[in-house]
Coordinates of C-alpha atoms and ligand atoms in Angstrom, one line a residue:
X53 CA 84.6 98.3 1.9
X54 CA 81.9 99.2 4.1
X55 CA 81.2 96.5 6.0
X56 CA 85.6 96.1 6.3
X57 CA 85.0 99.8 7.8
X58 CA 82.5 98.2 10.2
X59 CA 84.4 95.4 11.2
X60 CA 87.9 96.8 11.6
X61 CA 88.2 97.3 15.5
X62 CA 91.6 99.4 14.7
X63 CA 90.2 102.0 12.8
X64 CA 89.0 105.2 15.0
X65 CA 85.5 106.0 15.0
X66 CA 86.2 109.6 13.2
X67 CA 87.4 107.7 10.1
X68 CA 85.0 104.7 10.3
X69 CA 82.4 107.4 9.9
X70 CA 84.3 109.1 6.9
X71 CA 84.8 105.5 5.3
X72 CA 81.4 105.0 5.7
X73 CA 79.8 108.6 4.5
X74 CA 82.2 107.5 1.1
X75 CA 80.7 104.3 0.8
X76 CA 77.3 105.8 1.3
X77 CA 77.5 108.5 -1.8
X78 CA 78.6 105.8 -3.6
X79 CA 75.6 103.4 -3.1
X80 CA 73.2 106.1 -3.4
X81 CA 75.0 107.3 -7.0
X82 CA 73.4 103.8 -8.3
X83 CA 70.0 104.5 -7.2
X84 CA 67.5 106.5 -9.3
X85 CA 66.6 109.6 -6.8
X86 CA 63.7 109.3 -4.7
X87 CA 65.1 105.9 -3.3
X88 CA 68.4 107.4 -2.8
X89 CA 67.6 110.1 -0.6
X90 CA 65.8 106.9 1.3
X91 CA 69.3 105.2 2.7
X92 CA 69.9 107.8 5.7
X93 CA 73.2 106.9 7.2
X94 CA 71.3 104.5 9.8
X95 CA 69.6 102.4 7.0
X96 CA 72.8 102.1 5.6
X97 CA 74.5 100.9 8.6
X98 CA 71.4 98.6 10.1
X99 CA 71.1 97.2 6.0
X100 CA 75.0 96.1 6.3
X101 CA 73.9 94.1 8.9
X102 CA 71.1 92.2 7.1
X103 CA 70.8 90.6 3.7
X104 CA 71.8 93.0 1.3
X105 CA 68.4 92.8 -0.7
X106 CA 67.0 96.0 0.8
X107 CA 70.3 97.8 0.0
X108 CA 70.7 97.0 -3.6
X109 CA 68.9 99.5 -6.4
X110 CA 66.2 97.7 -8.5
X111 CA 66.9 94.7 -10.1
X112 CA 67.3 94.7 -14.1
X113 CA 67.6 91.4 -16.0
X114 CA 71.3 91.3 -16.0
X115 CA 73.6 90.3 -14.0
X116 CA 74.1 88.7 -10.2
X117 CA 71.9 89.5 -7.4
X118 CA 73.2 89.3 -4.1
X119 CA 70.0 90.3 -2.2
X120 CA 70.2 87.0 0.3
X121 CA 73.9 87.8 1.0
X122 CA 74.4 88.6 4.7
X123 CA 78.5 90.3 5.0
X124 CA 78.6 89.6 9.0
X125 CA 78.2 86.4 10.5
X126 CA 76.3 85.7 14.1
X127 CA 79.6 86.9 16.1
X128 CA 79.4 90.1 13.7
X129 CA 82.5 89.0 12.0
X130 CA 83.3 89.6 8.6
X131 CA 83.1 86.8 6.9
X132 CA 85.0 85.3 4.5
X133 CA 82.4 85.2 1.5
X134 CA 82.9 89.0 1.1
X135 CA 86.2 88.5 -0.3
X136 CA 85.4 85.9 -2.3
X137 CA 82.4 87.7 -3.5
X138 CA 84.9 90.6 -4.5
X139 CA 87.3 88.6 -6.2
X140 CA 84.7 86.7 -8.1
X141 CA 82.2 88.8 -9.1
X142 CA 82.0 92.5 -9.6
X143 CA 84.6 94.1 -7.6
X144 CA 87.6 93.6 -8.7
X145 CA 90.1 92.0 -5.7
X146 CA 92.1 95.4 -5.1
X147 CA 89.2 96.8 -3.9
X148 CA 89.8 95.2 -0.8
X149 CA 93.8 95.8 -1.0
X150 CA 92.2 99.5 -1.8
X151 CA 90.7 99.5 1.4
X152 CA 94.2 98.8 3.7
X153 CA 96.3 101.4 1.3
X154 CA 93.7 103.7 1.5
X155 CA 94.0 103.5 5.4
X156 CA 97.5 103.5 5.1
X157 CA 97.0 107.1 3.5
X158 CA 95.0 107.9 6.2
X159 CA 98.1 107.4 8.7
X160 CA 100.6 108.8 6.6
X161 CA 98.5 112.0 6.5
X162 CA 97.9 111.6 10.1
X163 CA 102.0 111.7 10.6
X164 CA 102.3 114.6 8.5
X165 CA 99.4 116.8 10.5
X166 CA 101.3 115.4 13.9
X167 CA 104.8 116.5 12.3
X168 CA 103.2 120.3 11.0
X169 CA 101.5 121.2 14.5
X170 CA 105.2 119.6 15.8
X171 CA 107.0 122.0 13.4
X172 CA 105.1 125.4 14.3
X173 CA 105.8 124.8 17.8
X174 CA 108.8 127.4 19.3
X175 CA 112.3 124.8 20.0
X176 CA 111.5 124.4 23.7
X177 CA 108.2 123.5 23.7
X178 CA 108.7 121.2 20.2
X179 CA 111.4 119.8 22.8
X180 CA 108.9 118.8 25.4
X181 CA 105.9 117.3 23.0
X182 CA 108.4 115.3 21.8
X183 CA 109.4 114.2 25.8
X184 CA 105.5 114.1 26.2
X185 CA 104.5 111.6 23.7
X186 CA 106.8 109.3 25.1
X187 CA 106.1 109.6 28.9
X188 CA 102.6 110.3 28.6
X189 CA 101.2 108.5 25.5
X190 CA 97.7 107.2 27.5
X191 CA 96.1 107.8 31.0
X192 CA 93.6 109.7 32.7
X193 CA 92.2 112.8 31.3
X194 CA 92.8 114.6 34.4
X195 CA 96.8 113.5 34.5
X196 CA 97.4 114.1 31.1
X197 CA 96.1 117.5 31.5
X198 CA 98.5 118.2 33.8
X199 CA 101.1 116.8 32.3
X200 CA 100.5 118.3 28.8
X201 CA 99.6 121.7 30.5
X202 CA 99.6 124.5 27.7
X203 CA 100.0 122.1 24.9
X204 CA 97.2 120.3 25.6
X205 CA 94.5 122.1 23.7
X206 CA 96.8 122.4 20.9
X207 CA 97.7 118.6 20.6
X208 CA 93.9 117.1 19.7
X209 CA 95.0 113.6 19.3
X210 CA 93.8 111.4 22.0
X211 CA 91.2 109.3 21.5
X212 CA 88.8 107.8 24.7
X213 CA 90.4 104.4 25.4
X214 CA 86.7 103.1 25.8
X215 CA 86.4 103.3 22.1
X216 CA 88.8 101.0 21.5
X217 CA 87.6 97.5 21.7
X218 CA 90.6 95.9 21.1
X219 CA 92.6 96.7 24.3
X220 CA 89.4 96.5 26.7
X221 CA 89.3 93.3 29.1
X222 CA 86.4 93.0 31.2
X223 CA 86.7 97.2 31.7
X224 CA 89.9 97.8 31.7
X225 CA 92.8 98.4 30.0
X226 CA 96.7 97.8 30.4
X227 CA 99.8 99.9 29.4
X228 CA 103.0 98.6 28.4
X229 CA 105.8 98.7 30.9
X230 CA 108.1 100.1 27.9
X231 CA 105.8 102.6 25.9
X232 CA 102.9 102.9 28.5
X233 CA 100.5 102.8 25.2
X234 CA 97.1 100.3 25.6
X235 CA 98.0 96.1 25.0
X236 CA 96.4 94.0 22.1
X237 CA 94.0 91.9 24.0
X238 CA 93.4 88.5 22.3
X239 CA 91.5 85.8 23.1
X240 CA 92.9 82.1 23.0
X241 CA 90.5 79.9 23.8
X242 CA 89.5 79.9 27.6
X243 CA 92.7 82.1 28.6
X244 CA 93.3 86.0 26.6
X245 CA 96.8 87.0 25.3
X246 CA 97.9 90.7 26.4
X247 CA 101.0 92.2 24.7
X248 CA 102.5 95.4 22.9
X249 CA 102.6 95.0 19.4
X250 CA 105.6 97.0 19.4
X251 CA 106.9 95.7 22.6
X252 CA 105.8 91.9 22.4
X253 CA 109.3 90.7 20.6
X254 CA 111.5 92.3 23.9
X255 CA 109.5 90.4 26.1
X256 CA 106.4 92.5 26.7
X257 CA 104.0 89.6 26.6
X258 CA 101.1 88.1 29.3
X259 CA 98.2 85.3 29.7
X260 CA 95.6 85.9 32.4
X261 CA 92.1 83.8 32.5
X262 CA 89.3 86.4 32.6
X263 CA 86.3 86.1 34.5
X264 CA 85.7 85.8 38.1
X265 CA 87.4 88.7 39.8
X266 CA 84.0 90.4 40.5
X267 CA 84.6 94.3 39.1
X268 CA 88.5 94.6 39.3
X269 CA 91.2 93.9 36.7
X270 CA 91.8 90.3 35.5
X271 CA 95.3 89.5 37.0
X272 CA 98.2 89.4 34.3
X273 CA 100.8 86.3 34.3
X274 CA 104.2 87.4 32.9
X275 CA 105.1 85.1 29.9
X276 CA 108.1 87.5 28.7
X277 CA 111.1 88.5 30.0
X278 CA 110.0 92.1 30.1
X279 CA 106.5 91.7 31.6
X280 CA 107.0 93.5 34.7
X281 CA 103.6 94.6 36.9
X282 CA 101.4 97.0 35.1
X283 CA 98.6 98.8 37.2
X284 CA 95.3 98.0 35.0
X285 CA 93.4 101.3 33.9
X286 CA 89.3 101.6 33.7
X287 CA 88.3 101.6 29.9
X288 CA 86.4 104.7 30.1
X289 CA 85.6 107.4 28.1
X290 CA 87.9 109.5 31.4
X291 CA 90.8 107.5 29.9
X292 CA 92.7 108.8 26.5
X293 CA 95.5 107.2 24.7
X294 CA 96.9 109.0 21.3
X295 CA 95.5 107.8 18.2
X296 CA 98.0 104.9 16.5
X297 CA 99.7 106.9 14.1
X298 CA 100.6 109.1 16.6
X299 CA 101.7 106.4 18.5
X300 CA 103.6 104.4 16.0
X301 CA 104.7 107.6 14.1
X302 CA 105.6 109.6 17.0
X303 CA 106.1 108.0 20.3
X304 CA 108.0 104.9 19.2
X305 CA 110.6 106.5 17.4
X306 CA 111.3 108.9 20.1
X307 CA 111.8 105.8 22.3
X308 CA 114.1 104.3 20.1
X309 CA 115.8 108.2 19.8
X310 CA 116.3 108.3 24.3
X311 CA 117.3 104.2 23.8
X312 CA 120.3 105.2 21.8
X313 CA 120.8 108.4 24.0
X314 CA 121.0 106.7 27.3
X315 CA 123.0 103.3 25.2
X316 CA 125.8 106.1 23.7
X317 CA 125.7 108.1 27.1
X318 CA 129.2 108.6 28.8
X319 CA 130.9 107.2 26.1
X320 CA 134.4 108.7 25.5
X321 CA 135.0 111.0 23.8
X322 CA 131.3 111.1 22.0
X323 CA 128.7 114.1 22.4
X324 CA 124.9 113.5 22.4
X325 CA 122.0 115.6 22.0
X326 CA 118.6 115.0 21.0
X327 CA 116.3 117.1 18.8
X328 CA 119.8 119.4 18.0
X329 CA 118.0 122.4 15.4
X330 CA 117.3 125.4 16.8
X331 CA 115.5 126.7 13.8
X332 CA 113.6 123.2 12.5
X333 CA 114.5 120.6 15.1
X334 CA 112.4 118.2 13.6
X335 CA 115.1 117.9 10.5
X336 CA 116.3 115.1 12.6
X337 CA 116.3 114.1 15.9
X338 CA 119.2 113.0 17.8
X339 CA 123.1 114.5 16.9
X340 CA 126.2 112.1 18.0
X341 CA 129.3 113.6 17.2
X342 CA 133.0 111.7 18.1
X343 CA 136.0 113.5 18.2
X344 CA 138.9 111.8 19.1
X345 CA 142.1 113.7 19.6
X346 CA 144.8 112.9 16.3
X347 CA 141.4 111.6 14.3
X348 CA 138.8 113.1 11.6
X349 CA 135.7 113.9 13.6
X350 CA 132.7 111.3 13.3
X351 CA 129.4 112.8 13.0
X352 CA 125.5 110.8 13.2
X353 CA 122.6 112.9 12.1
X354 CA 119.9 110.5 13.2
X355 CA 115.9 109.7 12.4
X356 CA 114.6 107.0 13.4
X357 CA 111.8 105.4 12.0
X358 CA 109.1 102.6 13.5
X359 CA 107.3 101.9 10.3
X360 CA 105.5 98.3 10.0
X361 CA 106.6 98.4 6.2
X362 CA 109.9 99.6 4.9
X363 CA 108.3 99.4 1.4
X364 CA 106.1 102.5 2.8
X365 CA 108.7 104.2 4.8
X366 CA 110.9 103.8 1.1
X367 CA 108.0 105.7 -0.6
X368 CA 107.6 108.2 2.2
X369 CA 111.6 109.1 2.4
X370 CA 111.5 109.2 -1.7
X371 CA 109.0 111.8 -2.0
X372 CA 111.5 114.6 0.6
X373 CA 113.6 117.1 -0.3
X374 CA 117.3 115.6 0.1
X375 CA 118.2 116.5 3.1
X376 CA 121.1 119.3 3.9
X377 CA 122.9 116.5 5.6
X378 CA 123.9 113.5 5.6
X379 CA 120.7 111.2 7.6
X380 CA 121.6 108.2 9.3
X381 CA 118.4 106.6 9.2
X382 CA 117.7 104.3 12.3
X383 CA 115.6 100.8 12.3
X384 CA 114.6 98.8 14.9
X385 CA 116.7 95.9 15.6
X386 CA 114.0 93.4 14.0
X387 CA 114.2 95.0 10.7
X388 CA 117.5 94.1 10.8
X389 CA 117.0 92.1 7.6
X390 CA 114.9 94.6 5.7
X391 CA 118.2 97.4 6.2
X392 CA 119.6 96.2 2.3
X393 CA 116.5 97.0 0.6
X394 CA 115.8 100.3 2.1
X395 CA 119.7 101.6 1.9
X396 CA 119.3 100.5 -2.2
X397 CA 116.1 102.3 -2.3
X398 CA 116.8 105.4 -0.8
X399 CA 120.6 105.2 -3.1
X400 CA 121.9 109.0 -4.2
X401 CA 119.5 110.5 -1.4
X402 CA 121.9 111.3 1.1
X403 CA 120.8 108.6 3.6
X404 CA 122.7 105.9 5.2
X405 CA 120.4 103.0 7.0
X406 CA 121.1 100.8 10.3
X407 CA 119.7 99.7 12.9
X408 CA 119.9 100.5 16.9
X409 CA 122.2 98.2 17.9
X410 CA 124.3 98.9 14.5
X411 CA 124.7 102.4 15.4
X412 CA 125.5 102.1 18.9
X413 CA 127.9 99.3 17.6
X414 CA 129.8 101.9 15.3
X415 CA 129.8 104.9 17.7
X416 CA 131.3 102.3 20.3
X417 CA 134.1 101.4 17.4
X418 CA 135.1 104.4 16.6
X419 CA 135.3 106.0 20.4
X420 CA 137.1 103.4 21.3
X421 CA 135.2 101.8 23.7
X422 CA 135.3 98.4 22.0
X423 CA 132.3 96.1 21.8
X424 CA 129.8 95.7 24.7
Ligands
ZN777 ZN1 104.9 99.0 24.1

């Protein structure tokens, strides 16, 4: 789990080092005292690295020794032995499964601290963060102190973009044209592959061939329909980007929230607003009401949701109160497929579940505006 910790270029420092500090009281628990106080955070880290030998507590006559076992290859890749090693021997397997739920917790309680310092904020200024995360996910220090203004002291979730090697290329960085959030940079052999994750399937994909360029950016190559210029950003510790959950919890489903606002806009007929509550306006999002003269009024009280797993999301909507109101709970498009099992799951909860272009689809219908 450790050396997972060590490896895993997603996770952000803060909870690498609390993965770590766990896996450190655990070794030391199996050695007898005075050795235990020995392994210092450093010799735990530097033995990881190394054959596990000096790690280990005492040998007794029973049992495996793994003391030659190195966890990181020469590239300082975990390698593959590890897993076998924990499904064979003295680990049992969900110790590694333990280790992606367990950072799956991690981003679940990192939604729920966004949402509570979301929820204490006065309706205006809740208004605005939620504008914010959207049009100012990632950038310079300086700009996004401007932009954020008085909420930025209160909002402590940007991380330096220079920790993050996983959107770095040759120094810099790139944001996506849609959600302006760092690409996945991935080497391919002699050319590197720079997309959104979120964005990727809409077209927000590019090639470039690093190397030569002296100390600019590596010129991108559109390869998707969407990849329109982006300006390339110095990886430095003067550039910030909001930590993933808050990205994927908070900024992508507010995208998806202004998509259907700006799709549903000037429709006839049909009245739109976005975070509607004046006393909670986090209870859901975006309020579409149609009221067509001679007809029962239609009325859309909308979350949307960007979650990787619906399973997840499913366990997440299970444990709220049922809401006041009926929820129309909004998917991406792609998870088209996945809409059954969530509407069954979620059965006798008060929550109806479709898509983006489902909704828009419906509100269109029964407007009569017709299909697009
Ligand atoms: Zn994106």
């Amino acid at each position: 789990m450790a050396a997972a910790a060590e490896s895993d270029p997603l996770l952000p420092p803060a909870r690498r080092a609390s993965m770590l500090m766990d896996c450190l009281a655990v070794l030391r628990a199996v050695h007898p005292p005075h050795r235990a106080a020995a392994i210092d955070m450093g010799a735990f880290r530097r033995g990881l690295r190394g054959p596990l030998g000096p790690l280990l507590p005492p040998a007794d006559a029973s049992g495996d020794r793994f003391d030659a076992l190195c966890l990181f290859d020469e590239q300082g890749v975990l390698r593959d032995a590890v897993e076998d090693l924990c499904r064979e021997h003295l680990v049992p397997h969900p110790a590694l499964e333990g280790h992606w739920s367990w950072g799956r917790v991690r981003a679940e309680q990192e939604e729920r601290r966004l949402y509570e310092i979301l929820r204490r904020l006065p309706p205006e200024e809740y208004r605005r963060a939620r504008a914010l995360l959207c049009e100012h996910p990632a950038g310079a220090v300086r700009e996004l102190r401007r932009a954020w203004d008085g909420l930025w002291m209160r909002f402590d979730f940007f991380e330096a973009v220079s920790d993050w090697p996983w959107c770095r290329l040759e120094g810099w960085w790139y944001p996506c044209p849609v959600c302006r959030w760092p690409m996945r940079v991935a080497a391919r052999g002699s050319t590197v592959d720079v997309r959104c994750e979120a964005h990727a399937a809409r077209g927000v994909h590019y090639r470039c061939t690093p190397g030569g360029h002296g100390d600019g950016p590596v010129p991108l190559v559109g390869t998707g329909r969407a990849a329109v210029a982006v300006q390339a950003m110095p990886a430095t510790t003067e550039h910030l980007a909001l930590t993933r959950p808050v990205w994927r919890y908070g900024t992508l489903p507010t995208l998806m929230e202004l998509a259907l606002r700006d799709a549903l806009a000037g429709l006839p007929h049909t009245r739109v607003w976005m975070w509607p509550g004046t006393v909670r306006p986090d209870e859901y999002d975006l309020h579409v009401e149609v009221t067509v003269p001679g007809r029962r009024k239609r009325v859309w009280r909308v979350d949307a949701k960007a979650w990787e797993s619906t399973t997840a999301l499913a366990d997440m909507l299970e444990q709220r109160d049922i809401p006041r109101w009926a929820l129309t709970i909004v998917l991406p498009d792609h998870q088209e497929g996945e809409r059954h099992f969530l509407t069954a799951r979620l059965r006798g909860r008060r929550m109806t579940v479709t898509t983006v272009g489902r909704l828009v689809a419906a509100v269109r219908a029964a407007c009569g505006a017709g299909a697009r």
